[in-house]
Tab-separated table of C-alpha atoms in Angstrom:
chain	number	residue	atom	x	y	z
I	1	MET	CA	-0.165	0.028	0.021
I	2	ARG	CA	2.795	2.246	0.832
I	3	LEU	CA	4.546	2.029	-2.533
I	4	TYR	CA	1.301	2.209	-4.471
I	5	GLU	CA	0.757	5.806	-2.285
I	6	GLN	CA	4.598	6.802	-3.016
I	7	ARG	CA	4.231	6.023	-6.814
I	8	SER	CA	0.516	7.507	-7.480
I	9	GLY	CA	0.029	9.982	-4.679
I	10	GLN	CA	-3.347	9.085	-3.885
I	11	PRO	CA	-3.602	7.842	0.056
I	12	MET	CA	-4.298	4.126	0.698
I	13	ARG	CA	-5.310	3.386	4.401
I	14	HIS	CA	-5.227	-0.273	5.866
I	15	ILE	CA	-8.409	-1.643	7.908
I	16	TRP	CA	-7.852	-5.076	8.678
I	17	HIS	CA	-6.860	-8.491	7.871
I	18	ASN	CA	-9.937	-10.759	6.340
I	19	GLU	CA	-11.044	-14.108	6.857
I	20	PRO	CA	-11.808	-16.801	4.051
I	21	SER	CA	-13.480	-15.777	1.031
I	22	LYS	CA	-12.934	-12.484	1.490
I	23	PRO	CA	-9.308	-10.603	0.203
I	24	ASP	CA	-6.398	-10.919	2.243
I	25	VAL	CA	-6.733	-7.256	3.355
I	26	SER	CA	-9.243	-4.377	3.404
I	27	CYS	CA	-8.135	-0.616	2.937
I	28	TYR	CA	-9.474	2.857	1.437
I	29	LEU	CA	-8.019	4.270	-1.480
I	30	ASN	CA	-9.193	8.126	-1.802
I	31	GLY	CA	-11.644	7.308	0.577
I	32	ASP	CA	-13.536	4.089	-1.044
I	33	ARG	CA	-13.310	0.917	0.446
I	34	MET	CA	-11.447	-1.625	-1.750
I	35	ASP	CA	-9.420	-5.058	-0.838
I	36	LEU	CA	-6.340	-6.190	-1.675
I	37	GLU	CA	-5.790	-10.045	-2.203
I	38	ILE	CA	-1.969	-10.707	-1.510
I	39	ALA	CA	0.166	-13.694	-3.108
I	40	HIS	CA	3.705	-14.418	-3.069
I	41	ILE	CA	6.272	-15.760	-6.364
I	42	TYR	CA	8.891	-18.203	-5.530
I	43	GLY	CA	11.404	-19.672	-7.803
I	44	SER	CA	10.458	-23.239	-6.891
I	45	GLU	CA	8.655	-24.644	-3.858
I	46	THR	CA	11.971	-25.781	-2.553
I	47	GLU	CA	13.119	-22.373	-2.572
I	48	ALA	CA	10.051	-21.376	-0.874
I	49	MET	CA	10.860	-24.033	1.992
I	50	LEU	CA	13.994	-22.054	2.116
I	51	ILE	CA	13.176	-18.437	1.969
I	52	LEU	CA	10.633	-19.493	4.507
I	53	GLY	CA	13.044	-20.531	6.546
I	54	ARG	CA	12.380	-24.292	6.393
I	55	GLU	CA	15.273	-26.797	7.207
I	56	ALA	CA	17.093	-28.024	4.221
I	57	ASN	CA	17.260	-31.638	3.831
I	58	ILE	CA	19.363	-34.040	1.186
I	59	ARG	CA	16.028	-33.762	-1.047
I	60	THR	CA	15.806	-29.865	-0.795
I	61	LEU	CA	19.468	-29.805	-1.557
I	62	GLU	CA	19.224	-31.997	-4.542
I	63	ALA	CA	16.201	-30.358	-5.797
I	64	LEU	CA	18.039	-27.010	-5.750
I	65	HIS	CA	20.796	-28.068	-7.621
I	66	ARG	CA	18.882	-29.252	-10.500
I	67	LEU	CA	16.908	-26.042	-10.432
I	68	THR	CA	20.194	-24.370	-11.777
I	69	GLU	CA	19.790	-26.255	-14.903
I	70	VAL	CA	16.616	-23.977	-15.352
I	71	PRO	CA	17.374	-20.343	-16.542
I	72	LEU	CA	16.296	-18.066	-14.047
I	73	GLY	CA	13.790	-15.830	-16.238
I	74	GLU	CA	12.030	-19.373	-16.963
I	75	ARG	CA	11.371	-19.969	-13.316
I	76	LEU	CA	10.426	-16.275	-12.954
I	77	LEU	CA	7.654	-16.576	-15.440
I	78	ALA	CA	6.544	-19.984	-14.726
I	79	ALA	CA	5.844	-19.182	-11.218
I	80	LEU	CA	3.916	-15.757	-11.883
I	81	ASN	CA	2.052	-17.306	-14.499
I	82	ALA	CA	1.106	-19.836	-12.284
I	83	VAL	CA	-0.036	-17.728	-9.363
I	84	LEU	CA	-2.245	-15.435	-11.964
I	85	ALA	CA	-3.891	-18.642	-12.955
I	86	SER	CA	-4.567	-19.851	-9.832
I	87	LYS	CA	-5.818	-16.471	-8.577
I	88	ALA	CA	-7.954	-16.194	-11.255
I	89	GLY	CA	-10.263	-19.057	-10.751
I	90	LYS	CA	-11.322	-17.401	-7.527
I	91	HIS	CA	-14.197	-15.767	-6.350
I	92	TYR	CA	-13.797	-12.892	-3.587
I	93	ASP	CA	-16.884	-11.685	-1.485
I	94	SER	CA	-16.201	-8.175	-2.583
I	95	GLU	CA	-17.162	-5.583	-5.221
I	96	ARG	CA	-13.432	-4.229	-5.920
I	97	VAL	CA	-10.313	-6.640	-5.214
I	98	TRP	CA	-6.805	-5.860	-6.340
I	99	LEU	CA	-4.415	-8.652	-6.879
I	100	VAL	CA	-1.149	-7.621	-5.365
I	101	ILE	CA	1.851	-10.375	-5.950
I	102	ARG	CA	4.949	-10.126	-4.056
I	103	ASN	CA	8.397	-11.359	-5.278
I	104	ALA	CA	9.832	-13.634	-2.559
I	105	ASN	CA	12.659	-14.765	-4.473
I	106	PRO	CA	15.844	-12.353	-3.692
I	107	LEU	CA	17.669	-13.273	-7.157
I	108	TRP	CA	14.395	-11.367	-9.215
I	109	SER	CA	13.837	-7.795	-9.368
I	110	ALA	CA	11.107	-5.704	-11.066
I	111	GLU	CA	14.025	-5.230	-13.341
I	112	GLU	CA	13.643	-8.992	-14.380
I	113	LEU	CA	9.700	-8.567	-14.271
I	114	ARG	CA	10.027	-5.840	-17.065
I	115	ALA	CA	12.084	-7.971	-19.120
I	116	CYS	CA	9.736	-10.734	-19.514
I	117	ARG	CA	6.744	-8.648	-19.734
I	118	GLU	CA	5.809	-9.358	-23.020
I	119	ARG	CA	5.166	-13.605	-22.130
I	120	ILE	CA	3.344	-13.016	-18.570
I	121	THR	CA	0.164	-14.571	-19.510
I	122	LEU	CA	-3.125	-12.728	-17.865
I	123	PRO	CA	-5.755	-14.885	-17.583
I	124	GLY	CA	-8.989	-13.705	-19.816
I	125	GLN	CA	-11.447	-14.049	-17.116
I	126	HIS	CA	-10.202	-12.943	-13.521
I	127	PRO	CA	-12.173	-11.285	-10.452
I	128	PHE	CA	-9.685	-8.049	-10.380
I	129	GLU	CA	-9.667	-4.761	-10.780
I	130	GLN	CA	-6.154	-4.193	-10.791
I	131	ILE	CA	-2.573	-6.252	-10.680
I	132	TRP	CA	0.106	-5.602	-9.315
I	133	VAL	CA	3.706	-7.014	-8.870
I	134	ILE	CA	6.064	-5.826	-6.536
I	135	GLY	CA	9.703	-6.518	-7.812
I	136	ASP	CA	10.934	-7.546	-4.403
I	137	MET	CA	9.877	-8.322	-0.346
I	138	ALA	CA	11.116	-4.513	0.400
I	139	GLY	CA	9.602	-2.917	-3.072
I	140	GLU	CA	12.895	-1.200	-3.280
I	141	SER	CA	12.949	-2.224	-7.175
I	142	GLY	CA	9.862	-0.934	-7.974
I	143	ILE	CA	6.338	-2.222	-8.470
I	144	LEU	CA	4.607	-3.302	-11.944
I	145	GLN	CA	0.995	-2.826	-12.983
I	146	LEU	CA	0.009	-5.889	-15.630
I	147	TYR	CA	-3.825	-5.058	-15.712
I	148	PRO	CA	-4.858	-2.733	-16.575
I	149	ALA	CA	-1.928	-2.618	-19.137
I	150	ASP	CA	0.435	0.200	-17.790
I	151	SER	CA	3.024	1.724	-19.926
I	152	PRO	CA	6.543	0.635	-19.050
I	153	SER	CA	7.999	3.861	-19.758
I	154	LYS	CA	5.330	5.995	-17.519
I	155	HIS	CA	6.572	4.737	-14.234
I	156	PRO	CA	10.255	4.398	-13.739
I	157	PRO	CA	11.661	1.993	-11.244
I	158	ALA	CA	11.612	3.347	-7.874
I	159	PRO	CA	14.837	5.225	-6.660
I	160	ARG	CA	17.255	3.224	-3.949
I	161	GLN	CA	17.221	4.579	-0.859
């Protein structure tokens, strides 16, 4: 929400976290209530386990080793497209929902997301008014609007602090 406020200049205020059947978070944008569904992308289930602090056993390490054979950009694209497809099939008890996808893989940033933008598959039907991707967990590399389509040149990456 803070990143969107900085980028757009429009105030967005958090209200509360929701129960299932509602999106994850409710807030006010310019005084109007809206909901946010939050998702995360990782390079793989194995990387997610490590990023989330799960212990690495021999199977985890072997899976990580096999991942080195898959180009990083392909893993990013596959992870993002999988989340988009999964969330598109859901129904939310809300009139106005934005999907916010946080990149949790430290090897990727908004720059890599912009580079594969033309290959991102947005489902034809989905419940979202807008779809955004945060380039990294801290939001330092910027945010990217996927839906409705945003002009890449309109919003440069966020400045590093």
